[in-house]
Coordinates of C-alpha atoms and ligand atoms in Angstrom, one line a residue:
M97 CA 181.5 198.8 188.2
V98 CA 181.0 201.8 186.1
T99 CA 178.7 204.4 187.7
H100 CA 176.7 207.0 185.9
R101 CA 174.2 210.1 186.7
H102 CA 171.7 211.3 184.4
E103 CA 168.6 213.3 185.8
I104 CA 166.5 211.5 183.1
V105 CA 167.3 207.4 182.1
I106 CA 164.9 206.3 179.8
V107 CA 165.0 202.6 179.2
G108 CA 164.3 201.7 175.7
A109 CA 164.7 203.6 172.1
G110 CA 161.5 202.6 170.5
I111 CA 159.3 205.4 169.1
A112 CA 157.7 205.7 172.9
G113 CA 161.3 206.2 174.5
L114 CA 162.8 208.3 171.7
A115 CA 159.6 211.0 172.0
A116 CA 160.0 210.9 175.7
A117 CA 163.8 211.7 175.4
L118 CA 163.4 214.4 172.5
E119 CA 161.0 216.3 174.6
A120 CA 163.1 216.0 177.9
A121 CA 166.2 217.3 175.8
M122 CA 164.2 220.1 174.2
A123 CA 163.3 221.2 177.4
G124 CA 167.1 221.5 178.3
R125 CA 167.4 218.5 180.6
D126 CA 170.2 215.7 180.6
V127 CA 168.3 212.6 179.4
A128 CA 170.3 209.0 178.5
V129 CA 168.5 206.2 176.6
V130 CA 169.7 202.9 177.3
S131 CA 168.8 200.2 174.9
K132 CA 169.5 196.6 174.5
V133 CA 170.2 196.8 170.9
F134 CA 170.7 199.9 168.8
P135 CA 167.9 202.3 168.9
T136 CA 167.1 202.2 165.0
R137 CA 166.6 198.6 165.4
S138 CA 164.0 198.4 168.0
H139 CA 160.5 196.8 167.2
S140 CA 159.0 200.2 166.2
V141 CA 161.3 200.4 163.3
A142 CA 158.9 197.4 161.8
A143 CA 155.6 199.0 162.0
Q144 CA 154.2 199.3 158.3
G145 CA 150.7 200.2 158.1
G146 CA 150.2 203.9 159.4
T147 CA 149.6 205.9 162.4
A148 CA 146.1 207.4 163.4
A149 CA 145.2 210.9 163.6
A150 CA 142.1 212.1 162.7
L151 CA 143.3 214.9 160.1
G152 CA 140.3 214.6 157.8
N153 CA 142.6 215.1 154.7
M154 CA 140.9 212.6 152.7
E155 CA 137.3 212.9 153.9
P156 CA 136.1 215.0 157.1
D157 CA 137.0 213.4 160.3
R158 CA 136.6 214.5 163.8
W159 CA 138.5 213.4 167.0
E160 CA 135.4 212.3 169.0
W161 CA 134.7 209.7 165.8
H162 CA 138.4 208.4 166.5
F163 CA 137.7 208.2 170.3
Y164 CA 134.3 206.3 169.6
D165 CA 136.1 203.8 167.3
T166 CA 139.0 203.5 169.8
V167 CA 136.0 202.4 172.8
K168 CA 134.3 200.5 170.5
G169 CA 137.9 198.7 169.5
S170 CA 138.8 198.1 173.1
D171 CA 135.5 196.4 173.7
F172 CA 134.4 199.2 176.2
L173 CA 137.5 198.2 178.6
G174 CA 139.5 201.0 177.4
D175 CA 139.7 204.0 180.2
Q176 CA 137.7 206.8 178.1
N177 CA 139.7 209.6 179.8
A178 CA 142.8 208.4 178.6
Q179 CA 141.3 207.3 174.9
A180 CA 139.8 211.2 174.6
L181 CA 142.9 212.7 175.3
F182 CA 144.3 210.5 173.2
C183 CA 142.6 211.0 170.1
Q184 CA 142.9 214.9 170.7
E185 CA 146.5 214.9 170.9
A186 CA 147.0 212.7 168.2
I187 CA 146.1 215.2 165.8
D188 CA 149.0 217.9 167.5
T189 CA 151.2 215.0 167.5
A190 CA 151.0 214.2 163.8
Y191 CA 151.5 217.4 162.7
F192 CA 154.9 217.4 165.3
L193 CA 156.2 214.4 163.8
E194 CA 155.9 216.5 160.3
H195 CA 157.5 219.4 161.7
I196 CA 160.4 217.6 163.0
G197 CA 160.6 215.8 159.1
V198 CA 159.1 212.2 159.2
P199 CA 158.4 212.1 155.6
F200 CA 154.8 211.2 155.4
S201 CA 153.8 209.8 152.1
R202 CA 151.6 213.0 150.5
T203 CA 148.2 213.9 148.8
E204 CA 148.4 215.6 145.5
D205 CA 148.3 219.1 147.1
G206 CA 150.8 218.2 149.7
R207 CA 149.4 217.0 152.6
I208 CA 149.7 213.8 154.9
L209 CA 148.1 211.2 152.8
Q210 CA 146.1 208.5 154.7
R211 CA 144.6 204.9 154.0
Y212 CA 141.7 203.2 155.5
F213 CA 142.4 200.4 158.3
G214 CA 140.5 198.2 160.3
G215 CA 138.0 200.0 162.8
H216 CA 138.4 203.2 162.0
Y217 CA 134.5 204.7 160.7
S218 CA 132.8 208.1 160.0
D219 CA 129.7 209.1 162.4
F220 CA 130.2 207.2 165.6
G221 CA 130.8 204.0 163.8
Q222 CA 127.2 204.8 161.5
G223 CA 128.9 206.1 158.5
P224 CA 131.4 204.3 156.0
P225 CA 135.3 204.0 156.8
V226 CA 137.5 206.8 156.8
R227 CA 141.0 207.2 155.8
R228 CA 142.5 207.7 159.3
A229 CA 146.3 205.9 159.1
C230 CA 148.7 208.5 158.0
L231 CA 151.5 206.8 156.0
A232 CA 154.9 206.6 154.5
A233 CA 154.3 203.8 152.1
D234 CA 154.2 200.5 154.6
R235 CA 157.2 201.8 156.6
I236 CA 155.7 203.9 159.2
G237 CA 157.8 203.0 162.1
H238 CA 160.8 203.1 160.2
V239 CA 160.4 206.9 159.3
M240 CA 159.2 207.6 162.7
L241 CA 162.1 206.1 164.5
H242 CA 165.1 207.4 162.3
T243 CA 163.3 211.0 162.6
L244 CA 163.0 210.7 166.1
F245 CA 166.5 209.4 166.8
G246 CA 168.1 212.1 164.3
Q247 CA 166.4 214.8 166.2
C248 CA 167.7 213.2 170.0
L249 CA 171.3 213.3 168.5
R250 CA 170.5 216.9 167.5
Y251 CA 169.4 217.6 171.3
K252 CA 172.4 215.5 172.8
V253 CA 170.6 212.8 174.2
H254 CA 173.1 210.2 175.9
F255 CA 173.0 206.8 174.5
Y256 CA 173.7 203.8 175.5
S257 CA 173.7 201.2 173.0
E258 CA 173.7 197.4 174.0
F259 CA 173.2 197.6 177.4
L260 CA 170.9 195.2 179.0
V261 CA 168.6 196.4 181.9
T262 CA 168.6 193.8 184.6
R263 CA 166.8 195.4 187.6
L264 CA 165.2 198.3 189.0
L265 CA 166.8 200.3 191.6
M266 CA 164.0 201.0 194.2
H267 CA 164.7 203.1 197.1
E268 CA 161.8 203.3 199.7
D269 CA 161.0 206.8 198.4
G270 CA 160.9 205.7 195.0
C271 CA 162.9 204.5 191.9
A272 CA 166.8 205.5 192.3
G273 CA 168.0 203.9 188.6
V274 CA 168.3 200.8 187.5
L275 CA 171.3 198.4 186.9
A276 CA 172.3 197.3 183.5
W277 CA 175.1 195.1 182.0
E278 CA 177.1 196.0 179.2
L279 CA 176.7 193.1 176.5
V280 CA 179.5 193.5 174.4
K281 CA 182.3 193.9 177.5
G282 CA 180.0 191.7 179.8
E283 CA 180.2 194.3 182.5
F284 CA 177.5 195.7 185.2
H285 CA 176.9 199.2 184.8
L286 CA 174.8 201.5 187.3
F287 CA 172.6 204.2 186.2
Q288 CA 171.6 206.8 188.7
A289 CA 168.4 208.7 188.0
K290 CA 166.2 211.2 189.3
L291 CA 163.6 210.0 186.7
T292 CA 163.3 206.7 185.2
L293 CA 161.0 206.1 182.4
L294 CA 160.5 202.3 181.0
A295 CA 159.9 202.0 177.1
T296 CA 160.7 198.6 177.1
G297 CA 157.9 197.4 174.4
G298 CA 156.0 194.0 174.7
Y299 CA 156.1 190.2 174.8
A300 CA 154.8 188.9 171.8
R301 CA 157.6 186.4 171.9
L302 CA 156.1 185.0 174.3
F303 CA 154.2 183.0 171.9
Q304 CA 155.3 180.0 169.1
V305 CA 154.2 182.5 165.9
S306 CA 154.8 186.2 166.1
T307 CA 155.2 189.1 164.1
N308 CA 157.7 190.6 167.1
A309 CA 161.4 190.8 167.1
A310 CA 163.2 188.3 168.8
I311 CA 164.1 190.9 171.5
N312 CA 160.1 191.4 172.5
T313 CA 160.3 189.8 175.4
G314 CA 158.7 191.8 177.8
D315 CA 161.5 192.9 180.3
G316 CA 160.2 196.2 181.4
M317 CA 157.0 194.4 182.8
G318 CA 158.8 191.4 184.1
M319 CA 161.2 194.4 186.2
V320 CA 157.9 195.6 187.6
L321 CA 156.3 192.4 188.1
E322 CA 159.8 191.9 190.1
A323 CA 159.7 194.8 192.3
G324 CA 156.5 193.9 193.4
L325 CA 154.5 196.6 191.2
P326 CA 151.2 195.1 189.7
L327 CA 150.7 194.7 185.7
E328 CA 147.4 195.4 184.4
D329 CA 144.9 193.4 181.9
M330 CA 147.7 191.0 181.0
E331 CA 145.3 188.4 179.7
F332 CA 144.5 190.5 176.6
V333 CA 147.0 189.3 173.9
Q334 CA 146.5 190.6 170.3
F335 CA 147.0 188.0 167.5
H336 CA 147.1 190.1 164.3
P337 CA 145.2 188.0 161.5
T338 CA 147.5 188.2 158.6
G339 CA 151.3 186.6 159.2
L340 CA 152.7 185.3 156.4
Y341 CA 152.5 181.3 156.7
P342 CA 154.2 179.8 158.5
W343 CA 156.5 182.3 159.9
G344 CA 154.4 184.9 161.0
F345 CA 155.8 188.0 159.8
L346 CA 153.4 190.9 159.7
I347 CA 151.3 191.5 156.6
S348 CA 149.8 194.8 157.4
E349 CA 146.4 195.4 157.6
G350 CA 147.0 198.3 155.2
V351 CA 147.1 195.5 152.5
R352 CA 142.9 194.7 153.7
G353 CA 142.9 198.7 154.1
E354 CA 143.7 198.9 150.2
G355 CA 141.4 196.5 149.5
G356 CA 142.6 193.0 150.0
H357 CA 140.0 189.9 150.3
L358 CA 140.1 187.1 152.7
L359 CA 139.7 183.4 151.2
N360 CA 139.1 180.1 152.4
A361 CA 140.0 176.6 150.8
D362 CA 136.6 177.3 149.3
G363 CA 137.6 180.5 147.7
E364 CA 135.2 181.9 149.8
R365 CA 135.1 185.3 151.3
F366 CA 134.2 183.9 154.4
M367 CA 134.1 187.6 156.6
Q368 CA 131.0 188.0 155.2
R369 CA 129.4 185.2 158.0
Y370 CA 131.5 186.8 160.8
A371 CA 131.0 190.6 160.0
P372 CA 129.0 191.2 156.8
A373 CA 128.9 195.2 157.3
K374 CA 132.6 195.8 157.9
M375 CA 133.9 192.3 156.0
E376 CA 138.0 191.9 156.3
L377 CA 138.3 195.8 157.7
A378 CA 136.8 194.4 161.2
P379 CA 138.9 195.1 164.2
R380 CA 141.6 192.6 164.6
D381 CA 140.3 190.1 167.3
V382 CA 137.1 189.5 165.2
V383 CA 139.2 188.9 161.9
S384 CA 141.5 186.5 163.6
R385 CA 139.1 184.6 165.2
A386 CA 137.1 184.1 162.1
I387 CA 140.3 182.8 160.2
Q388 CA 141.2 180.6 163.6
S389 CA 137.5 179.1 163.1
E390 CA 137.6 178.8 159.4
I391 CA 141.1 176.7 159.9
N392 CA 139.2 174.8 162.7
A393 CA 136.4 173.8 160.8
G394 CA 138.8 172.7 157.9
R395 CA 138.4 175.3 155.8
G396 CA 142.2 176.1 155.8
I397 CA 144.0 176.1 152.4
D398 CA 144.7 172.2 151.7
G399 CA 143.4 171.2 155.0
K400 CA 146.6 173.0 156.8
P401 CA 146.2 175.9 159.3
Y402 CA 145.9 179.1 157.0
V403 CA 143.9 181.1 154.6
Y404 CA 144.5 183.2 151.4
L405 CA 144.8 186.9 151.0
D406 CA 144.3 188.2 148.0
I407 CA 145.0 191.3 146.0
T408 CA 145.8 190.4 142.8
H409 CA 142.5 192.4 141.5
L410 CA 144.7 195.3 143.0
S411 CA 146.8 197.5 140.3
E412 CA 150.5 196.6 139.6
E413 CA 150.9 200.5 140.5
V414 CA 149.1 200.5 143.7
I415 CA 150.8 197.5 145.1
K416 CA 154.3 198.7 144.1
E417 CA 153.5 202.2 145.1
K418 CA 151.4 201.4 148.6
L419 CA 152.4 198.1 149.5
P420 CA 156.6 197.9 148.4
Q421 CA 157.4 195.8 151.5
I422 CA 154.7 193.6 151.3
R423 CA 155.5 192.5 148.0
E424 CA 159.0 192.2 148.7
M425 CA 158.4 190.0 151.6
A426 CA 156.2 187.6 149.9
I427 CA 158.2 187.5 147.1
K428 CA 161.4 186.8 149.2
F429 CA 160.1 184.4 151.6
A430 CA 157.1 183.0 150.3
G431 CA 158.1 183.0 146.4
I432 CA 154.9 184.3 145.9
D433 CA 154.4 187.5 143.5
P434 CA 150.7 188.9 145.1
K435 CA 149.9 190.6 141.9
K436 CA 149.8 186.9 140.4
A437 CA 149.0 184.7 143.6
P438 CA 147.3 184.8 147.0
I439 CA 149.4 185.4 149.8
P440 CA 149.1 182.1 152.8
V441 CA 148.1 184.1 156.0
A442 CA 147.3 182.5 159.6
P443 CA 147.0 184.5 163.1
S444 CA 150.2 185.7 164.5
A445 CA 150.7 187.1 168.1
H446 CA 151.4 190.7 167.9
Y447 CA 150.8 193.1 170.6
S448 CA 150.1 193.4 174.2
M449 CA 147.3 195.5 175.3
G450 CA 148.1 195.3 178.8
G451 CA 151.1 196.5 180.9
I452 CA 152.1 198.7 183.5
P453 CA 149.8 200.7 184.9
V454 CA 150.0 204.4 184.8
N455 CA 148.4 207.4 184.8
V456 CA 147.8 210.1 181.6
D457 CA 151.0 211.4 182.8
C458 CA 152.7 208.3 182.3
E459 CA 153.8 207.9 186.2
V460 CA 153.5 204.3 187.5
L461 CA 150.8 203.2 190.0
A462 CA 152.1 201.3 192.8
D463 CA 148.9 199.8 193.6
G464 CA 147.5 199.9 190.2
K465 CA 144.7 202.5 191.0
K466 CA 146.1 205.9 192.3
E467 CA 149.0 205.9 194.3
V468 CA 152.0 207.0 192.0
V469 CA 155.5 205.4 192.5
P470 CA 157.8 208.4 192.5
G471 CA 160.3 208.7 190.1
L472 CA 159.0 205.8 188.1
F473 CA 157.2 206.0 184.7
A474 CA 156.3 204.0 181.6
A475 CA 155.1 204.9 178.1
G476 CA 154.3 202.7 174.7
E477 CA 153.6 199.0 174.3
C478 CA 155.0 198.2 177.8
A479 CA 152.5 200.5 179.3
C480 CA 148.8 200.3 180.2
V481 CA 147.1 203.6 180.2
S482 CA 144.4 201.8 179.2
I483 CA 143.8 203.0 175.5
H484 CA 143.7 199.9 174.1
G485 CA 141.4 197.9 176.9
A486 CA 141.0 194.5 175.5
N487 CA 141.6 194.8 171.6
R488 CA 143.9 197.6 169.9
L489 CA 143.1 199.4 166.6
G490 CA 145.5 199.2 164.1
T491 CA 147.6 202.6 163.9
N492 CA 147.1 203.3 167.6
S493 CA 149.7 202.0 168.9
T494 CA 152.8 204.1 167.7
M495 CA 150.2 207.1 167.8
E496 CA 149.8 206.1 171.7
C497 CA 153.9 205.9 171.8
A498 CA 154.4 209.3 170.1
V499 CA 151.3 210.9 172.4
F500 CA 152.2 209.3 175.8
G501 CA 156.2 209.4 175.1
R502 CA 155.9 213.0 174.5
R503 CA 153.6 213.4 177.3
A504 CA 156.3 211.1 179.6
G505 CA 159.3 213.6 178.5
K506 CA 157.0 216.9 179.2
R507 CA 156.1 215.6 182.6
M508 CA 159.8 214.4 183.5
A509 CA 161.6 217.5 182.2
K510 CA 158.9 219.5 184.8
L511 CA 159.7 217.3 187.4
A512 CA 163.5 216.9 187.2
E513 CA 164.6 220.4 188.5
K514 CA 162.7 219.9 192.1
T515 CA 163.4 216.4 192.2
R516 CA 166.7 215.0 193.8
F517 CA 168.5 211.8 193.1
L518 CA 168.3 208.9 195.8
P519 CA 170.9 206.9 197.0
L520 CA 171.4 203.7 195.1
P521 CA 170.1 200.4 197.2
E522 CA 172.5 198.8 197.7
V523 CA 171.3 195.2 198.5
Q524 CA 169.5 195.2 195.3
V525 CA 172.4 196.4 193.5
K526 CA 174.5 193.1 194.6
M527 CA 171.3 190.7 194.3
G528 CA 171.3 192.2 190.4
Q529 CA 175.3 191.1 190.5
E530 CA 174.6 187.8 192.5
E531 CA 172.2 186.9 190.1
I532 CA 174.2 186.9 187.0
K533 CA 177.1 185.6 188.6
A534 CA 175.2 182.5 190.0
L535 CA 174.0 182.0 186.2
F536 CA 177.9 182.0 185.3
E537 CA 178.9 179.0 188.3
R538 CA 175.8 176.8 186.9
G539 CA 176.9 173.7 184.9
P540 CA 174.4 173.8 181.6
K541 CA 171.9 171.1 182.8
V542 CA 169.2 172.6 180.8
K543 CA 169.7 175.0 177.7
V544 CA 167.8 178.5 177.4
G545 CA 166.7 177.5 173.9
E546 CA 164.6 174.1 175.1
V547 CA 162.6 175.8 177.9
R548 CA 161.8 178.7 175.4
E549 CA 160.2 176.8 173.1
K550 CA 158.5 174.7 175.0
L551 CA 156.9 178.0 176.8
Q552 CA 156.2 179.1 173.2
E553 CA 154.5 175.9 172.0
S554 CA 152.5 175.4 175.3
M555 CA 151.5 179.5 175.2
T556 CA 150.1 179.0 171.8
Q557 CA 148.3 176.0 172.3
N558 CA 146.6 176.8 175.3
C559 CA 146.3 180.7 176.0
G560 CA 146.2 181.5 172.1
I561 CA 143.4 183.0 170.4
L562 CA 140.8 180.5 171.5
R563 CA 141.0 179.2 175.6
G564 CA 139.1 177.6 177.8
K565 CA 139.7 176.6 181.2
S566 CA 141.1 173.1 181.0
Q567 CA 143.9 174.5 178.9
L568 CA 144.8 177.5 181.0
K569 CA 144.7 174.9 184.2
R570 CA 147.2 172.8 182.2
Q571 CA 148.9 176.0 181.0
L572 CA 150.0 176.7 184.7
D573 CA 150.9 173.1 185.5
I574 CA 153.3 173.5 182.3
L575 CA 154.7 176.4 183.6
Q576 CA 155.0 175.7 187.4
D577 CA 157.6 172.5 184.9
L578 CA 159.4 175.1 182.8
K579 CA 160.4 177.2 186.0
S580 CA 161.5 174.7 187.7
A581 CA 163.7 173.5 184.9
Y582 CA 164.7 177.3 185.0
K583 CA 166.4 177.0 187.9
N584 CA 169.0 174.8 186.0
I585 CA 169.9 176.6 183.5
G586 CA 173.5 177.6 183.8
L587 CA 176.7 179.0 181.8
K588 CA 179.6 177.5 183.3
G589 CA 182.4 177.8 181.3
L590 CA 181.5 180.3 178.8
P591 CA 182.9 183.8 178.2
V592 CA 180.9 186.9 179.9
A593 CA 181.6 189.1 177.2
Y594 CA 179.2 189.1 174.6
N595 CA 177.3 186.6 175.6
L596 CA 174.0 186.0 173.9
A597 CA 172.7 183.1 176.2
L598 CA 172.9 185.1 179.4
Q599 CA 170.9 187.7 177.6
E600 CA 168.3 185.1 176.7
A601 CA 168.5 183.3 180.1
L602 CA 167.5 186.9 181.6
E603 CA 164.9 187.5 179.1
L604 CA 163.3 184.2 179.6
K605 CA 162.9 184.6 183.4
H606 CA 160.7 187.6 182.8
M607 CA 158.8 185.6 179.6
L608 CA 158.2 182.5 182.6
N609 CA 156.6 185.0 184.6
L610 CA 154.7 187.6 182.7
A611 CA 153.5 184.1 181.2
E612 CA 151.8 183.0 184.6
A613 CA 150.6 186.3 184.7
I614 CA 148.7 186.3 181.8
V615 CA 147.4 182.7 182.5
R616 CA 146.3 183.5 185.7
G617 CA 144.3 186.5 184.4
A618 CA 143.0 184.7 181.6
L619 CA 141.8 181.8 184.2
A620 CA 140.0 184.1 186.3
R621 CA 138.1 186.1 183.6
T622 CA 135.1 184.3 182.9
E623 CA 134.1 186.3 179.9
S624 CA 134.8 186.5 176.1
R625 CA 135.8 190.5 175.6
G626 CA 138.0 191.5 172.4
A627 CA 141.4 189.6 172.4
H628 CA 140.5 187.3 175.2
Y629 CA 138.2 184.5 174.1
R630 CA 137.0 182.0 176.5
T631 CA 135.6 179.0 174.7
D632 CA 133.7 177.9 177.5
F633 CA 132.5 181.4 178.4
P634 CA 131.7 182.8 175.0
K635 CA 129.4 186.0 175.8
R636 CA 130.8 189.5 177.2
D637 CA 129.7 189.8 180.8
D638 CA 129.7 193.8 181.8
K639 CA 128.0 192.8 185.2
N640 CA 130.9 190.8 186.5
W641 CA 133.7 191.8 184.3
L642 CA 134.0 195.5 183.2
K643 CA 136.9 196.0 185.3
H644 CA 140.7 195.7 184.8
T645 CA 142.5 192.7 186.2
L646 CA 145.7 193.9 188.3
V647 CA 148.1 191.0 189.0
F648 CA 150.9 191.2 191.9
M649 CA 153.7 188.7 192.3
Q650 CA 155.5 188.1 195.4
E651 CA 157.8 185.6 196.2
E652 CA 156.5 183.4 193.2
Q653 CA 153.1 184.1 194.5
Y654 CA 150.4 185.9 192.5
R655 CA 148.0 187.9 193.2
L656 CA 144.8 189.3 191.6
D657 CA 143.1 192.7 192.3
Y658 CA 140.5 194.5 190.2
K659 CA 139.3 198.1 189.0
P660 CA 136.5 199.6 187.1
A661 CA 136.9 200.9 183.6
V662 CA 136.5 204.5 183.5
I663 CA 133.7 205.6 181.3
T664 CA 132.9 209.3 180.5
S665 CA 131.2 209.2 177.4
F666 CA 129.8 206.0 175.9
Q667 CA 127.9 203.4 177.5
P668 CA 129.0 199.5 176.7
E669 CA 126.9 198.4 174.0
E670 CA 127.0 195.2 171.7
R671 CA 129.7 194.9 169.2
R672 CA 128.5 194.4 165.9
F673 CA 130.5 194.1 162.9
Ligands
LIG87 C1 155.7 194.1 162.7 C2 155.0 194.8 163.5 C3 154.2 195.9 162.7 C4 153.5 196.9 163.6 N1 152.9 197.8 162.4 C5 152.0 198.8 163.5 C6 151.5 200.0 162.3 O1 151.6 200.0 161.4 N2 151.0 200.7 163.0 C7 151.1 201.0 164.7 O2 150.2 201.9 165.2 N3 151.5 200.2 165.0 C8 152.0 199.1 164.6 N4 152.8 197.9 165.5 C9 153.0 197.7 166.7 C10 153.9 199.0 167.3 O3 155.0 199.3 166.0 C11 154.5 198.9 168.4 O4 153.5 198.4 169.4 C12 155.3 200.3 169.2 O5 156.1 200.4 167.9 C13 156.2 199.8 170.5 O6 157.3 200.8 170.5 P1 157.6 201.1 171.9 O7 158.3 202.1 171.9 O8 156.7 201.1 173.0 O9 158.7 199.7 172.0 P2 159.9 199.2 170.8 O10 159.8 199.6 169.9 O11 159.4 197.6 170.9 O12 161.2 199.2 171.8 C14 161.6 198.5 172.8 C15 162.9 199.3 173.3 O13 163.5 198.8 174.4 C16 164.3 198.1 174.7 N5 164.8 197.3 175.7 C17 163.6 196.2 176.0 N6 163.9 195.5 176.6 C18 165.0 196.2 177.6 C19 166.3 195.8 178.6 N7 165.6 194.9 179.4 N8 167.1 196.6 178.6 C20 167.5 197.7 177.9 N9 166.8 197.8 176.6 C21 165.5 197.2 176.7 C22 164.7 197.5 173.0 O14 166.4 197.4 172.9 C23 164.0 198.9 172.4 O15 164.9 199.6 172.3 C24 153.5 196.7 164.5 C25 154.2 196.0 165.4 C26 155.1 195.1 164.8 C27 155.8 193.9 165.5

């Protein structure tokens, strides 16, 4: 087995991982990034619409307004200390990104161009919408990720690509590093680190229709759960209102930001019944539920489970200049020129609000509350700071990755000097090896794909946009069956080198564990808040539920705990749009 030693090991090469790597490398530290795909294939590359910062380039804007919108968008569950810090640091981070070379779209006088996005308003939600999303046509993630990658190479970050991390190596004094499997060769590698950062992204692939890349299976969160550490607010899963029907590919909110209308089978702009003031630019949870309700009421187009997103009234020039990728996707996949005909859309699983509980320096919390796990950090979509609470505002995620990735990098750079390497725990290394060995020794009684498809279908059906007690209970039973089936998955006779079935099997284990964490949290939370909508408890209940869920797993048993949401500036109020 090959052993590598780096002061800082970062798992994940999306925006969060690379922002952290760059900061730590710029501070002169020895940094390695381990990723299961080539860095620029991380899901961050797919971000379309923009990245949020109250620059005020188009009309006056203030970070305090961004703060209020983020708090309200989160349905008051986000932690306001973290949200305030995020909105302030977003401004500096946008300029940092500009200075390292991110090719933003420009205003006529050369400043960063900004566009409208759902949930972003002026004057503490009282004024008109404000253009806060910094854009690069409709490919913000692509330009951020490629620029960060180039800078990381310049600062000599070590990259280990197509290495699947399978396990955290936990010493009693903290995290000692990770165990990884080199996919191409089929070999184990040990990464010993003074400090380890998880930046492994989200888990929206747990659902049948998803905007996410196939690799978004929540591995980092799964490894944390396996290590006996908690996850936070897992029941809050964002469904993006506009996935291209029937595939679910993302049609950016930027389309509605540019003036797109949502229409039902009667040609009605139905958002007027759900959010009369904000219409199509209400936050995502509100728009997704509205679309689902229209579909459930039989007003989907031709009785099918989708509605129309109409931009035929926009000029050809706006569509081609500001939404080129969307146009291309509609033409290539659906055979529709969006200038001539409306685009078929339906909600699609998009984003995980919950994740690994961390403090504002991205240090992982052992009890989910205050106690820090020495040497272990998390940032980006896999972490829960919590900025997004029960619902994320569009464009806040890429910026969260950049802001908190940078914070993690700086913090780790500062700690690296005085931190020592811990010995690698042999028992855990052995367990990691045994796990893969056992998979290759078992015969294939059950196929990975079969279990995964059943998981995705059932999660969408029973734990989707609208969920109730009986559905959730049914889902728990289904999960027990799927977990039993998982034990019969085997890879006997298959080669070890570049064995993607092995990768899928290891990912599926995490997906099953995470699904149960989501369902248990959702079943316990007898209220509706943000993206979590209980058909049997349709109201928000601040008296009992203004708190974060913490879920622990031990020997396949789950335990829930709670901690209060941090409220510093804005008291909960009814969300009206
Ligand atoms: C289609 C789409 C459009 C979006 N548009 C926007 C937008 O316009 N604005 C916005 O703010 N947000 C947007 N988002 C959300 C945002 O892009 C993501 O939340 C964010 O980019 C996540 O970045 P990340 O760095 O946390 O993780 P990711 O970019 O998902 O990267 C995860 C990394 O972890 C690695 N990894 C995972 N597991 C393992 C493992 N076991 N071993 C080794 N490596 C591992 C992967 O290889 C990858 O490098 C969009 C999301 C999607 C899906």
